């Protein structure tokens, strides 16, 4: 569902304010409201973000993990007027600091995030598995997690020579991430927030 019949430029999107607390993605110049997920959706994203932060601190990396506050300008066809807002984004601390005095949108001429996470909901499953996978690979985001509570699985996509290699994890399988190799909860633990 899109709200705008007139296409917005990236600059118009960055200035857009409808007076509500609604968060919008920009897709081909059209505003698309981000639906509120089930409580489980937010809990999963919060769990992942919290554990990423712990791992970053434990490992002493100069990175940050942020939940639903960073947009990523994405390609879509031959237009560049799409901005995605992932559930969780991991990026270098220096890059996060550069976003402090402007809109928190990583633009095309900037380095991509290190890792993004999308938690699937009924209304986003096609976009998370198809459109965002294509867009994030073109942006050369090294690792993309698709956490799917509907199918009780986690797919970790790792960028190899411009394409994503997918690894699927279910049940008692420990998740394997190249970005966070020592953070390996089982899918059941992650989806039930048991750790």
mmCIF file of C-alpha atoms in Angstrom:
data_model
loop_
_atom_site.group_PDB
_atom_site.id
_atom_site.type_symbol
_atom_site.label_atom_id
_atom_site.label_comp_id
_atom_site.label_asym_id
_atom_site.label_seq_id
_atom_site.Cartn_x
_atom_site.Cartn_y
_atom_site.Cartn_z
ATOM 1 C CA UNK A 1 0.000 0.000 0.000
ATOM 2 C CA UNK A 2 1.475 3.365 -0.950
ATOM 3 C CA UNK A 3 0.314 6.710 0.371
ATOM 4 C CA UNK A 4 1.671 9.142 -2.172
ATOM 5 C CA UNK A 5 0.391 9.320 -5.729
ATOM 6 C CA UNK A 6 3.038 11.879 -6.604
ATOM 7 C CA UNK A 7 6.549 10.451 -6.632
ATOM 8 C CA UNK A 8 8.960 11.924 -4.115
ATOM 9 C CA UNK A 9 12.636 12.540 -4.657
ATOM 10 C CA UNK A 10 15.116 11.405 -2.026
ATOM 11 C CA UNK A 11 15.408 14.992 -0.769
ATOM 12 C CA UNK A 12 11.609 15.368 -0.522
ATOM 13 C CA UNK A 13 11.430 12.056 1.366
ATOM 14 C CA UNK A 14 14.084 13.213 3.833
ATOM 15 C CA UNK A 15 12.027 16.364 4.529
ATOM 16 C CA UNK A 16 8.633 14.596 4.641
ATOM 17 C CA UNK A 17 6.625 14.885 7.859
ATOM 18 C CA UNK A 18 2.950 13.995 8.034
ATOM 19 C CA UNK A 19 2.690 14.847 11.730
ATOM 20 C CA UNK A 20 2.434 11.214 12.816
ATOM 21 C CA UNK A 21 4.937 8.759 14.266
ATOM 22 C CA UNK A 22 4.644 6.538 11.190
ATOM 23 C CA UNK A 23 7.939 5.367 9.716
ATOM 24 C CA UNK A 24 7.997 5.157 5.934
ATOM 25 C CA UNK A 25 10.222 3.453 3.446
ATOM 26 C CA UNK A 26 10.527 5.122 0.056
ATOM 27 C CA UNK A 27 10.007 2.661 -2.800
ATOM 28 C CA UNK A 28 10.313 3.974 -6.350
ATOM 29 C CA UNK A 29 9.464 7.430 -5.065
ATOM 30 C CA UNK A 30 6.339 6.338 -3.187
ATOM 31 C CA UNK A 31 5.894 6.393 0.573
ATOM 32 C CA UNK A 32 5.209 2.948 2.003
ATOM 33 C CA UNK A 33 4.283 2.859 5.702
ATOM 34 C CA UNK A 34 6.110 0.270 7.728
ATOM 35 C CA UNK A 35 3.427 -1.846 9.332
ATOM 36 C CA UNK A 36 3.661 -2.571 12.999
ATOM 37 C CA UNK A 37 4.752 -6.157 13.390
ATOM 38 C CA UNK A 38 3.532 -8.484 16.063
ATOM 39 C CA UNK A 39 5.115 -8.051 19.472
ATOM 40 C CA UNK A 40 7.317 -11.023 18.625
ATOM 41 C CA UNK A 41 8.765 -9.081 15.668
ATOM 42 C CA UNK A 42 9.966 -6.272 17.931
ATOM 43 C CA UNK A 43 11.249 -8.693 20.558
ATOM 44 C CA UNK A 44 13.315 -10.593 17.992
ATOM 45 C CA UNK A 45 14.818 -7.384 16.572
ATOM 46 C CA UNK A 46 15.542 -6.111 20.098
ATOM 47 C CA UNK A 47 17.130 -9.419 21.079
ATOM 48 C CA UNK A 48 19.389 -9.433 18.016
ATOM 49 C CA UNK A 49 20.347 -5.774 18.423
ATOM 50 C CA UNK A 50 21.144 -6.260 22.110
ATOM 51 C CA UNK A 51 23.292 -9.336 21.473
ATOM 52 C CA UNK A 52 25.083 -7.681 18.551
ATOM 53 C CA UNK A 53 25.949 -4.770 20.854
ATOM 54 C CA UNK A 54 27.279 -7.177 23.468
ATOM 55 C CA UNK A 55 29.397 -8.969 20.857
ATOM 56 C CA UNK A 56 30.740 -5.690 19.482
ATOM 57 C CA UNK A 57 31.781 -4.618 22.957
ATOM 58 C CA UNK A 58 33.239 -8.021 23.842
ATOM 59 C CA UNK A 59 35.267 -8.138 20.629
ATOM 60 C CA UNK A 60 36.391 -4.518 20.953
ATOM 61 C CA UNK A 61 35.209 -3.567 17.460
ATOM 62 C CA UNK A 62 34.590 0.078 16.570
ATOM 63 C CA UNK A 63 31.099 -0.754 15.339
ATOM 64 C CA UNK A 64 27.544 0.026 16.443
ATOM 65 C CA UNK A 65 24.288 -1.871 16.127
ATOM 66 C CA UNK A 66 21.125 0.193 15.680
ATOM 67 C CA UNK A 67 17.490 -0.834 15.571
ATOM 68 C CA UNK A 68 15.129 0.784 13.016
ATOM 69 C CA UNK A 69 16.833 4.188 12.964
ATOM 70 C CA UNK A 70 18.990 4.007 9.849
ATOM 71 C CA UNK A 71 17.788 4.134 6.271
ATOM 72 C CA UNK A 72 19.734 2.755 3.336
ATOM 73 C CA UNK A 73 19.359 4.292 -0.109
ATOM 74 C CA UNK A 74 18.769 1.337 -2.415
ATOM 75 C CA UNK A 75 18.707 0.658 -6.131
ATOM 76 C CA UNK A 76 15.454 -0.396 -7.689
ATOM 77 C CA UNK A 77 15.442 -0.742 -11.448
ATOM 78 C CA UNK A 78 17.150 2.283 -12.941
ATOM 79 C CA UNK A 79 15.930 4.646 -10.217
ATOM 80 C CA UNK A 80 17.660 5.499 -6.964
ATOM 81 C CA UNK A 81 14.665 6.900 -5.074
ATOM 82 C CA UNK A 82 14.234 3.963 -2.719
ATOM 83 C CA UNK A 83 15.176 3.976 0.969
ATOM 84 C CA UNK A 84 14.916 0.834 3.092
ATOM 85 C CA UNK A 85 14.803 0.889 6.902
ATOM 86 C CA UNK A 86 16.089 -2.490 8.157
ATOM 87 C CA UNK A 87 15.125 -3.858 11.559
ATOM 88 C CA UNK A 88 18.796 -3.936 12.651
ATOM 89 C CA UNK A 89 21.888 -2.393 11.049
ATOM 90 C CA UNK A 90 25.536 -2.901 12.033
ATOM 91 C CA UNK A 91 27.994 -0.287 10.796
ATOM 92 C CA UNK A 92 31.348 1.234 11.728
ATOM 93 C CA UNK A 93 31.207 3.712 14.611
ATOM 94 C CA UNK A 94 32.833 6.395 12.468
ATOM 95 C CA UNK A 95 30.073 6.046 9.874
ATOM 96 C CA UNK A 96 27.401 6.273 12.589
ATOM 97 C CA UNK A 97 29.027 9.474 13.893
ATOM 98 C CA UNK A 98 28.899 10.951 10.385
ATOM 99 C CA UNK A 99 25.098 10.492 10.454
ATOM 100 C CA UNK A 100 24.662 12.432 13.709
ATOM 101 C CA UNK A 101 24.143 15.864 12.115
ATOM 102 C CA UNK A 102 22.036 14.868 9.127
ATOM 103 C CA UNK A 103 19.296 12.437 8.177
ATOM 104 C CA UNK A 104 20.357 8.924 9.144
ATOM 105 C CA UNK A 105 20.309 7.580 5.590
ATOM 106 C CA UNK A 106 23.343 5.818 4.169
ATOM 107 C CA UNK A 107 23.611 7.157 0.645
ATOM 108 C CA UNK A 108 24.871 5.465 -2.486
ATOM 109 C CA UNK A 109 28.274 7.145 -2.437
ATOM 110 C CA UNK A 110 28.939 5.921 1.124
ATOM 111 C CA UNK A 111 30.212 2.541 2.301
ATOM 112 C CA UNK A 112 27.433 -0.005 2.907
ATOM 113 C CA UNK A 113 26.638 -1.280 6.399
ATOM 114 C CA UNK A 114 28.482 -4.386 7.571
ATOM 115 C CA UNK A 115 25.295 -6.343 8.237
ATOM 116 C CA UNK A 116 21.532 -5.834 8.036
ATOM 117 C CA UNK A 117 18.708 -7.854 9.577
ATOM 118 C CA UNK A 118 15.096 -8.040 8.461
ATOM 119 C CA UNK A 119 12.525 -9.821 10.617
ATOM 120 C CA UNK A 120 9.822 -11.242 8.366
ATOM 121 C CA UNK A 121 6.166 -10.493 8.973
ATOM 122 C CA UNK A 122 3.147 -11.590 6.978
ATOM 123 C CA UNK A 123 3.110 -8.282 5.066
ATOM 124 C CA UNK A 124 6.863 -8.140 4.335
ATOM 125 C CA UNK A 125 7.827 -11.698 3.435
ATOM 126 C CA UNK A 126 7.989 -11.197 -0.340
ATOM 127 C CA UNK A 127 9.921 -7.934 -0.030
ATOM 128 C CA UNK A 128 12.361 -9.335 2.567
ATOM 129 C CA UNK A 129 13.152 -12.480 0.580
ATOM 130 C CA UNK A 130 13.160 -11.033 -2.931
ATOM 131 C CA UNK A 131 13.387 -7.255 -3.378
ATOM 132 C CA UNK A 132 15.645 -6.484 -0.434
ATOM 133 C CA UNK A 133 17.913 -9.424 -1.182
ATOM 134 C CA UNK A 134 18.477 -8.084 -4.703
ATOM 135 C CA UNK A 135 18.913 -4.497 -3.545
ATOM 136 C CA UNK A 136 21.279 -5.329 -0.679
ATOM 137 C CA UNK A 137 23.482 -7.472 -2.933
ATOM 138 C CA UNK A 138 23.821 -4.630 -5.466
ATOM 139 C CA UNK A 139 24.805 -2.345 -2.566
ATOM 140 C CA UNK A 140 27.420 -4.951 -1.578
ATOM 141 C CA UNK A 141 26.229 -5.341 2.007
ATOM 142 C CA UNK A 142 28.469 -8.201 3.190
ATOM 143 C CA UNK A 143 25.888 -10.033 5.321
ATOM 144 C CA UNK A 144 22.074 -10.018 5.331
ATOM 145 C CA UNK A 145 19.993 -11.939 7.874
ATOM 146 C CA UNK A 146 16.382 -12.860 7.128
ATOM 147 C CA UNK A 147 14.823 -13.922 10.413
ATOM 148 C CA UNK A 148 11.530 -15.633 9.674
ATOM 149 C CA UNK A 149 9.310 -16.485 12.654
ATOM 150 C CA UNK A 150 6.532 -17.534 10.235
ATOM 151 C CA UNK A 151 8.635 -20.436 8.913
ATOM 152 C CA UNK A 152 10.784 -20.762 12.061
ATOM 153 C CA UNK A 153 14.039 -20.298 10.194
ATOM 154 C CA UNK A 154 16.925 -17.887 9.786
ATOM 155 C CA UNK A 155 18.591 -17.369 6.423
ATOM 156 C CA UNK A 156 22.030 -15.794 6.447
ATOM 157 C CA UNK A 157 23.121 -14.418 3.108
ATOM 158 C CA UNK A 158 26.839 -13.799 2.675
ATOM 159 C CA UNK A 159 28.107 -11.751 -0.249
ATOM 160 C CA UNK A 160 30.499 -13.693 -2.491
ATOM 161 C CA UNK A 161 31.649 -12.138 -5.769
ATOM 162 C CA UNK A 162 28.613 -9.849 -5.999
ATOM 163 C CA UNK A 163 25.995 -12.530 -5.209
ATOM 164 C CA UNK A 164 24.576 -13.834 -1.966
ATOM 165 C CA UNK A 165 25.262 -17.378 -0.852
ATOM 166 C CA UNK A 166 22.443 -18.506 1.420
ATOM 167 C CA UNK A 167 22.651 -20.697 4.501
ATOM 168 C CA UNK A 168 19.390 -21.703 6.185
ATOM 169 C CA UNK A 169 19.108 -22.590 9.849
ATOM 170 C CA UNK A 170 16.155 -24.175 11.662
ATOM 171 C CA UNK A 171 15.282 -25.705 15.017
ATOM 172 C CA UNK A 172 18.287 -26.583 17.170
ATOM 173 C CA UNK A 173 20.818 -25.546 14.525
ATOM 174 C CA UNK A 174 23.272 -22.915 15.720
ATOM 175 C CA UNK A 175 23.298 -19.822 13.540
ATOM 176 C CA UNK A 176 26.631 -19.236 11.760
ATOM 177 C CA UNK A 177 27.615 -15.654 10.981
ATOM 178 C CA UNK A 178 30.898 -14.508 9.470
ATOM 179 C CA UNK A 179 30.441 -11.075 11.064
ATOM 180 C CA UNK A 180 29.746 -12.474 14.537
ATOM 181 C CA UNK A 181 31.271 -15.983 14.476
ATOM 182 C CA UNK A 182 30.958 -16.529 18.228
ATOM 183 C CA UNK A 183 27.314 -15.449 18.464
ATOM 184 C CA UNK A 184 25.577 -18.682 17.551
ATOM 185 C CA UNK A 185 22.220 -19.140 19.256
ATOM 186 C CA UNK A 186 19.950 -21.816 17.910
ATOM 187 C CA UNK A 187 17.022 -20.673 15.823
ATOM 188 C CA UNK A 188 14.634 -21.816 18.564
ATOM 189 C CA UNK A 189 16.514 -19.730 21.139
ATOM 190 C CA UNK A 190 16.518 -16.678 18.919
ATOM 191 C CA UNK A 191 12.839 -16.920 18.064
ATOM 192 C CA UNK A 192 11.865 -17.564 21.680
ATOM 193 C CA UNK A 193 14.356 -15.094 23.193
ATOM 194 C CA UNK A 194 15.733 -17.764 25.528
ATOM 195 C CA UNK A 195 19.344 -16.655 25.841
#
